[in-house]
Coordinates of C-alpha atoms and ligand atoms in Angstrom, one line a residue:
M185 CA 17.5 18.6 0.4
R186 CA 18.8 21.4 0.0
V187 CA 21.4 23.5 2.7
Q188 CA 23.1 26.5 2.3
V189 CA 25.9 25.0 4.5
V190 CA 26.5 21.2 5.7
I191 CA 28.7 20.6 8.5
I192 CA 30.2 17.4 9.2
G193 CA 30.8 16.7 12.6
A194 CA 29.6 17.8 15.7
G195 CA 31.7 17.7 18.3
P196 CA 32.1 21.5 19.4
S197 CA 33.4 23.1 16.0
G198 CA 30.9 21.8 14.2
L199 CA 27.5 23.2 16.6
L200 CA 29.2 26.1 17.3
L201 CA 30.3 27.2 14.1
A202 CA 26.2 25.7 13.7
H203 CA 25.3 28.6 16.1
L204 CA 26.3 30.6 15.1
L205 CA 25.8 30.9 11.5
R206 CA 22.4 30.0 13.1
R207 CA 22.4 33.7 14.0
S208 CA 23.4 35.0 11.4
G209 CA 20.4 33.3 9.2
V210 CA 22.3 30.9 7.8
E211 CA 20.2 27.6 6.9
T212 CA 22.5 23.9 8.0
A213 CA 22.4 20.7 9.1
V214 CA 25.3 18.3 11.1
L215 CA 25.9 15.5 9.8
E216 CA 27.1 13.3 12.9
R217 CA 28.2 10.1 13.2
R218 CA 27.7 9.4 16.8
Q219 CA 25.2 8.8 19.1
R220 CA 24.8 12.3 20.6
G221 CA 25.4 10.7 24.3
H222 CA 29.0 9.1 23.6
V223 CA 29.8 12.9 21.8
L224 CA 28.8 14.1 25.9
A225 CA 30.8 11.0 26.9
R226 CA 33.9 11.7 25.9
I227 CA 36.3 13.8 28.4
R228 CA 38.2 15.8 26.8
A229 CA 39.2 19.4 27.7
G230 CA 38.8 21.8 30.6
V231 CA 41.1 25.2 30.2
L232 CA 38.9 28.3 28.4
E233 CA 41.0 31.2 26.7
W234 CA 39.2 34.7 27.1
G235 CA 38.8 34.4 23.8
T236 CA 36.8 31.9 23.5
V237 CA 35.1 33.3 26.7
E238 CA 33.8 36.3 24.8
T239 CA 33.3 34.2 21.9
L240 CA 30.7 32.5 23.6
R241 CA 29.1 34.3 25.2
E242 CA 28.7 36.5 22.5
A243 CA 27.0 33.9 21.1
G244 CA 24.1 34.1 24.1
L245 CA 25.9 30.8 26.0
G246 CA 26.9 32.0 29.0
A247 CA 25.5 31.2 31.4
R248 CA 25.2 28.1 33.4
M249 CA 29.0 28.8 32.2
E250 CA 29.2 31.6 34.2
R251 CA 27.4 29.6 37.3
E252 CA 29.8 27.1 36.8
G253 CA 32.8 28.1 36.0
H254 CA 36.3 29.4 36.9
V255 CA 38.2 31.7 36.4
H256 CA 41.5 31.3 37.3
E257 CA 43.8 34.0 37.3
G258 CA 47.3 31.8 37.1
T259 CA 48.6 29.0 37.1
Y260 CA 51.1 26.3 38.4
F261 CA 54.2 24.9 36.6
S262 CA 56.7 22.4 39.1
A263 CA 60.1 21.3 38.7
R264 CA 61.9 18.0 41.3
N265 CA 59.2 18.6 43.2
R266 CA 59.3 22.4 43.8
G267 CA 56.5 24.7 42.6
F268 CA 55.8 27.8 41.6
R269 CA 52.7 30.7 40.4
I270 CA 52.8 31.9 37.1
P271 CA 50.2 35.4 37.9
L272 CA 48.7 35.4 34.6
A273 CA 46.1 37.8 34.4
V274 CA 48.2 39.9 35.6
L275 CA 51.3 39.3 32.9
A276 CA 49.0 39.0 30.0
G277 CA 45.7 41.6 31.5
R278 CA 42.9 38.0 31.1
P279 CA 42.9 35.9 32.9
V280 CA 41.4 32.0 32.1
M281 CA 37.9 30.0 32.8
V282 CA 37.8 25.9 34.0
Y283 CA 35.1 25.0 31.7
G284 CA 33.9 21.4 30.5
Q285 CA 34.6 21.2 27.6
T286 CA 31.2 17.9 27.6
E287 CA 29.4 21.4 29.4
V288 CA 30.7 23.8 26.5
T289 CA 28.7 21.1 24.1
K290 CA 25.9 19.9 26.7
D291 CA 25.3 24.2 25.8
L292 CA 25.2 23.9 23.1
Y293 CA 22.9 20.6 22.2
V294 CA 20.6 22.6 24.2
A295 CA 20.0 25.4 22.3
H296 CA 20.5 23.4 19.0
D297 CA 17.1 22.0 20.7
D298 CA 15.8 24.7 21.6
A299 CA 15.9 26.5 17.4
G300 CA 16.0 23.5 16.5
T301 CA 18.7 23.1 14.2
L302 CA 19.2 19.8 11.7
I303 CA 21.7 17.5 13.6
V304 CA 21.8 14.1 11.8
D305 CA 23.4 11.4 14.3
G306 CA 23.6 8.1 13.6
A307 CA 24.8 9.3 9.2
E308 CA 26.9 6.4 8.6
G309 CA 28.6 6.2 5.6
V310 CA 29.3 10.8 4.9
T311 CA 30.3 11.4 1.7
I312 CA 31.0 14.9 0.5
H313 CA 30.7 15.0 -3.4
E314 CA 32.3 17.7 -6.4
A315 CA 33.6 20.1 -3.1
G316 CA 36.2 21.5 -6.6
G317 CA 33.1 22.3 -8.6
A318 CA 30.6 24.9 -7.9
A319 CA 27.9 22.5 -6.8
P320 CA 29.2 20.1 -3.7
F321 CA 27.0 17.6 -2.8
V322 CA 27.5 15.4 1.0
T323 CA 26.2 11.5 0.8
Y324 CA 25.5 9.3 3.8
V325 CA 22.9 6.3 5.2
K326 CA 21.2 7.2 8.2
D327 CA 19.3 4.4 9.1
G328 CA 20.1 1.4 5.9
V329 CA 18.3 4.6 3.9
G330 CA 20.5 5.9 1.5
R331 CA 19.7 9.8 1.5
R332 CA 21.9 13.8 -0.3
I333 CA 22.2 17.2 1.0
D334 CA 22.9 19.9 -2.0
A335 CA 25.2 22.7 -0.7
D336 CA 26.6 25.5 -0.8
F337 CA 29.5 24.5 1.0
V338 CA 30.5 21.6 3.0
V339 CA 32.5 21.9 6.2
G340 CA 34.9 19.3 7.5
C341 CA 34.2 19.9 11.1
D342 CA 34.5 15.8 11.8
G343 CA 38.4 15.9 14.0
F344 CA 40.9 14.2 13.0
H345 CA 39.9 10.6 11.5
G346 CA 37.1 12.1 9.5
V347 CA 36.6 11.6 6.6
S348 CA 37.3 15.1 5.7
R349 CA 40.4 15.9 5.2
R350 CA 41.1 12.8 3.2
T351 CA 39.0 14.8 0.9
I352 CA 41.5 17.2 -0.4
P353 CA 43.4 15.4 -3.5
A354 CA 46.7 14.6 -2.3
T355 CA 48.4 16.5 -4.7
V356 CA 46.9 20.2 -3.3
L357 CA 46.9 18.6 0.4
K358 CA 50.4 19.5 2.6
E359 CA 50.7 18.0 6.4
Y360 CA 53.1 18.8 8.5
E361 CA 52.9 15.5 11.5
R362 CA 55.3 15.6 15.2
V363 CA 54.2 12.3 17.6
Y364 CA 55.3 12.1 20.5
P365 CA 57.3 9.1 21.4
F366 CA 54.4 9.0 24.9
G367 CA 50.6 10.2 26.0
W368 CA 48.8 11.5 28.9
L369 CA 47.1 8.4 31.8
G370 CA 44.2 10.6 32.9
V371 CA 41.6 10.3 35.7
L372 CA 38.5 11.8 36.7
S373 CA 38.2 11.0 40.0
E374 CA 35.0 12.4 42.2
S375 CA 37.4 13.5 45.1
K376 CA 38.3 17.8 46.0
P377 CA 41.1 20.1 43.1
V378 CA 45.1 19.1 45.5
S379 CA 45.4 23.0 43.8
G380 CA 42.7 25.7 43.1
E381 CA 44.7 26.8 39.8
L382 CA 46.7 24.1 37.8
I383 CA 49.9 22.5 38.3
Y384 CA 52.4 21.3 35.7
A385 CA 55.0 19.2 36.8
Q386 CA 57.7 18.4 35.0
H387 CA 59.9 14.6 36.5
E388 CA 62.7 12.8 35.5
R389 CA 60.4 9.9 36.2
G390 CA 58.2 12.9 33.8
F391 CA 55.5 14.8 33.4
A392 CA 52.6 15.1 35.5
L393 CA 49.2 17.8 35.4
C394 CA 46.8 18.7 38.3
S395 CA 43.2 20.0 37.0
M396 CA 40.1 20.2 37.9
R397 CA 36.6 20.5 36.6
N398 CA 35.2 21.6 39.1
E399 CA 34.9 21.6 43.9
G400 CA 34.1 17.5 43.6
L401 CA 35.9 15.2 40.3
S402 CA 39.1 16.9 40.2
R403 CA 41.0 16.0 36.6
Y404 CA 44.7 14.8 36.8
Y405 CA 47.4 13.1 33.9
V406 CA 50.6 11.7 33.8
Q407 CA 52.9 11.2 30.8
V408 CA 52.9 7.3 29.6
P409 CA 54.8 6.0 27.4
A410 CA 53.1 5.4 23.5
G411 CA 50.5 2.7 23.5
E412 CA 50.4 2.1 27.3
E413 CA 46.5 0.8 27.8
P414 CA 44.7 2.2 30.9
E415 CA 45.0 -1.4 32.7
A416 CA 48.4 -1.6 33.3
W417 CA 47.4 1.0 35.2
P418 CA 45.2 0.3 38.7
D419 CA 44.0 3.6 41.0
A420 CA 46.3 2.7 43.5
R421 CA 50.0 2.8 40.6
F422 CA 48.0 5.7 39.3
W423 CA 47.5 7.9 42.6
S424 CA 51.1 6.8 44.0
E425 CA 52.8 7.8 40.2
L426 CA 51.3 11.1 40.9
R427 CA 52.1 12.2 44.4
R428 CA 56.0 10.7 43.1
R429 CA 56.4 14.0 40.4
I430 CA 53.4 16.8 41.5
P431 CA 54.9 19.1 44.2
A432 CA 56.0 17.7 47.8
E433 CA 53.1 19.7 49.5
A434 CA 50.9 18.7 46.7
A435 CA 51.3 15.7 47.7
E436 CA 51.0 15.3 51.4
A437 CA 47.5 17.2 50.4
L438 CA 46.6 14.8 47.5
E439 CA 42.5 13.7 48.5
T440 CA 42.6 10.3 45.8
G441 CA 38.3 9.8 45.5
R442 CA 36.8 7.0 43.0
V443 CA 38.0 7.3 39.1
I444 CA 34.6 7.6 37.4
E445 CA 36.8 7.3 34.2
K446 CA 40.2 6.5 33.5
S447 CA 42.2 6.6 29.2
V448 CA 45.1 8.3 27.7
A449 CA 44.7 10.5 24.3
P450 CA 48.6 10.0 22.4
L451 CA 50.3 13.0 21.9
R452 CA 51.4 15.1 19.0
S453 CA 51.7 18.5 17.0
Y454 CA 49.9 17.4 12.7
V455 CA 48.8 20.8 10.4
A456 CA 47.2 20.0 7.2
E457 CA 47.7 23.4 4.8
P458 CA 45.2 24.7 3.1
M459 CA 41.9 24.5 5.3
R460 CA 40.3 25.5 1.9
W461 CA 39.8 23.3 -1.1
G462 CA 37.1 25.1 -3.3
R463 CA 33.9 25.2 -1.5
L464 CA 35.0 22.4 1.9
F465 CA 36.6 24.7 4.6
L466 CA 38.4 22.2 7.3
V467 CA 38.0 23.5 11.1
G468 CA 39.4 21.7 14.2
D469 CA 41.0 18.9 15.4
A470 CA 40.1 17.6 11.3
A471 CA 42.7 20.5 10.4
H472 CA 44.9 20.4 13.0
I473 CA 45.9 18.5 17.0
V474 CA 48.2 20.1 19.2
P475 CA 49.8 17.6 22.4
P476 CA 47.2 19.4 25.6
T477 CA 50.0 20.3 27.2
G478 CA 48.2 23.7 26.1
A479 CA 45.4 24.1 26.2
K480 CA 44.9 24.4 23.0
G481 CA 43.1 22.1 21.0
L482 CA 39.5 23.9 22.0
N483 CA 40.4 26.7 22.1
L484 CA 42.5 27.4 18.1
A485 CA 38.4 25.3 16.9
V486 CA 36.5 28.3 18.7
S487 CA 39.5 31.0 17.1
D488 CA 38.9 28.8 13.0
V489 CA 34.8 29.1 14.2
R490 CA 34.5 32.8 14.6
Y491 CA 36.8 33.1 11.1
L492 CA 34.6 31.2 9.0
H493 CA 32.0 32.1 10.6
E494 CA 32.9 35.9 9.3
A495 CA 33.8 34.9 5.9
L496 CA 30.7 32.7 4.9
A497 CA 28.0 35.6 7.1
A498 CA 29.2 38.5 4.3
F499 CA 29.6 36.6 1.8
Y500 CA 25.3 35.3 2.0
R501 CA 25.5 38.8 3.7
D502 CA 27.0 41.2 0.7
R503 CA 28.4 38.7 -2.3
D504 CA 32.4 39.3 -0.9
E505 CA 34.2 36.8 -0.6
T506 CA 37.5 38.3 0.5
G507 CA 37.4 36.5 3.7
I508 CA 36.5 32.7 2.3
E509 CA 39.4 33.3 -0.2
G510 CA 41.4 34.8 2.4
Y511 CA 40.0 31.7 5.9
S512 CA 42.9 29.6 5.5
A513 CA 45.9 31.4 5.4
R514 CA 43.7 33.6 8.2
A515 CA 43.0 30.4 10.3
L516 CA 46.4 29.6 10.3
A517 CA 48.2 32.0 11.0
R518 CA 46.7 31.9 14.9
I519 CA 47.1 28.2 14.3
W520 CA 51.4 27.6 13.7
K521 CA 51.5 30.0 16.9
A522 CA 49.3 27.8 19.1
V523 CA 51.4 24.8 17.8
R524 CA 54.4 26.6 18.9
F525 CA 53.7 27.4 22.6
S526 CA 51.6 23.7 22.7
W527 CA 55.1 21.8 20.7
S528 CA 58.0 24.4 23.3
L529 CA 55.3 22.9 26.3
T530 CA 55.8 19.6 25.8
T531 CA 59.8 19.0 24.9
M532 CA 59.8 21.3 28.1
L533 CA 57.8 19.5 30.3
H534 CA 58.4 15.8 29.3
R535 CA 60.4 12.7 29.4
F536 CA 62.0 11.6 26.0
P537 CA 62.8 8.3 25.9
E538 CA 66.5 9.2 24.0
Q539 CA 67.0 12.5 26.4
T540 CA 71.1 13.0 28.0
A541 CA 71.7 14.3 31.1
F542 CA 72.2 17.3 29.6
D543 CA 68.8 17.2 28.0
L544 CA 66.9 17.0 31.6
R545 CA 70.1 19.7 32.5
M546 CA 68.9 22.0 29.8
Q547 CA 64.9 21.4 30.9
E548 CA 65.8 22.4 34.6
A549 CA 67.3 25.3 32.9
E550 CA 64.5 26.0 30.9
L551 CA 62.2 26.4 34.5
D552 CA 64.8 27.4 36.3
W553 CA 65.1 30.3 34.4
L554 CA 61.3 30.3 34.1
E555 CA 61.2 30.7 37.5
G556 CA 62.7 33.2 38.0
S557 CA 62.8 35.4 34.5
E558 CA 59.2 37.9 34.9
A559 CA 59.7 38.5 31.5
A560 CA 59.3 34.2 30.6
Q561 CA 56.1 34.7 32.1
R562 CA 54.8 37.5 30.3
A563 CA 56.2 35.5 27.2
L564 CA 54.3 32.3 28.6
A565 CA 51.8 33.9 30.3
E566 CA 49.9 36.0 27.3
N567 CA 50.5 32.7 25.0
Y568 CA 48.3 30.5 27.4
V569 CA 45.6 33.1 28.0
G570 CA 45.6 33.1 24.0
L571 CA 46.5 34.7 21.1
P572 CA 44.7 37.6 20.0
Y573 CA 42.0 36.8 16.5
Ligands
RFL770 P1 36.4 16.3 18.4 O1 35.2 16.9 19.1 O2 37.2 15.9 17.7 O3 34.9 16.6 17.1 C1 35.2 15.3 16.1 C2 33.1 15.4 16.2 O4 33.5 15.0 14.4 C3 32.2 13.4 14.0 N1 33.0 12.5 13.3 C4 32.5 12.6 12.4 N2 31.3 13.0 11.5 C5 30.6 12.3 10.3 N3 31.2 11.5 10.1 C6 32.9 11.4 9.3 N4 33.3 10.3 8.6 C7 32.9 11.9 10.9 N5 33.5 11.2 11.4 C8 33.9 11.9 12.9 C9 33.0 12.5 16.2 O5 32.3 12.2 16.1 C10 33.0 14.4 16.5 O6 31.9 14.1 17.4 O7 36.5 17.7 17.1 P2 36.5 19.1 17.5 O8 34.2 20.6 17.3 O9 37.7 19.9 16.1 O10 36.9 19.8 18.4 C11 38.6 20.3 19.3 C12 38.6 19.8 20.9 O11 37.4 18.8 20.8 C13 40.4 19.0 20.9 O12 41.1 20.7 20.3 C14 40.0 19.8 22.1 O13 39.3 18.4 22.9 C15 41.3 19.0 22.5 N6 41.8 19.6 24.2 C16 41.6 20.5 24.6 N7 41.5 21.8 24.4 C17 42.0 23.0 24.3 O14 42.1 22.7 24.2 N8 42.4 22.9 25.5 C18 42.9 21.5 27.0 O15 42.1 21.9 28.1 C19 42.9 20.4 25.6 N9 42.5 19.5 26.8 C20 42.1 18.2 24.9 C21 42.3 18.4 26.1 C22 41.9 16.5 24.3 C23 42.4 15.4 25.1 N10 42.5 14.4 23.9 C24 41.0 13.6 25.5 C25 42.7 14.3 22.7 C26 42.9 16.5 26.9 C27 42.7 15.6 26.6 C28 43.1 14.3 27.5
PHB771 C1 42.2 19.5 31.8 O1 41.5 19.9 32.3 O2 42.0 18.4 31.0 C2 43.1 20.2 31.2 C3 43.8 21.4 31.8 C4 45.8 21.5 31.1 C5 45.8 21.5 30.4 C6 45.6 20.3 30.0 C7 43.9 19.6 30.1 O3 46.8 21.7 29.6

């Protein structure tokens, strides 16, 4: 079998790229290791930059997001149980949208089902061949039968643990990494969100975040040591720890409902360069990871997809290769700024094991400055709502 572009991974990167390419008349096949039910059960991102919202709208994927998503014009920060608000839309000219990654992924699957895109789930042993040459192909096993797809290009949208990045020779790939000595324990709870807007809370016991999915579904996180098991956190322990870290009024108002998901996510900053090797491109988490503190991971995946879609569409339309040649540098320029932002928010808000009394004071002074300075708030807001493409 032959298609123009083979995409590995049916997360948001792979599904959105396939969707945009189909609208530009480019034929794709998407290979996903997992079953669709598994992909849709993953609870991940919650906050969309306005550029992501516009990208989804322009792609004809905005209808349910308009109805069910929530526009947030501000967000709260808190230091030592006292909160203050940053008016994002006033300072940066744009709000953000709270609409879960799970919902974005569902909308994409519905669009692909309607259009009849080839999405192979349960594709095992996906292997990329000859990506450095002119005629790449991909092999995999489905239902015990070996298969092969030839293509002009292969796109790795297969997340941090995928095969695509590892296909690039070690002599070519340069990796940059910081692993943080903590993770986030996340809880999805059937309860009314404690606040109409998100609360990012710094506290000497560790960071906490109050987020949401809708009026009846809250998403909360507390910082825990790296390697912590969710089983060490029965519901009562989680709620009591959360209450201790958030603003006093929020702690009082907190409603605890049935917990329907609980998991620990490790925190890391990671970038692989370049994001193209011959006829193989990397997109999204396959090339970079940010700690979730800045809510940037999914949004970066979307900006990579925008750039690569533009490049491939120009190639097929006009045989113009400039976009393809420039993809990696263009994507990385935006990525590094989001990596910096996510790292700096993480550093400002988390408790580090080796942190001294002096370091704690530095965090508190930074938050105090943020509370009192419009310039500081504007800088944060500009990054949080998303830098231009
Ligand atoms: P994904 O979503 O990991 O999808 C990759 C897909 O590839 C498949 N795959 C393979 N398929 C075939 N063969 C193989 N060998 C394969 N190996 C893997 C996988 O099964 C999967 O389906 O990557 P993608 O598409 O690049 O999307 C990236 C986003 O998922 C990620 O950046 C965000 O979830 C990060 N993130 C957040 N981002 C935001 O923009 N805003 C947020 O508020 C936000 N909050 C979060 C987050 C991530 C979190 N976790 C759990 C890491 C909160 C959390 C807790
Ligand atoms: C979420 O709702 O899951 C969420 C929100 C904001 C973040 C990270 C995660 O920074």
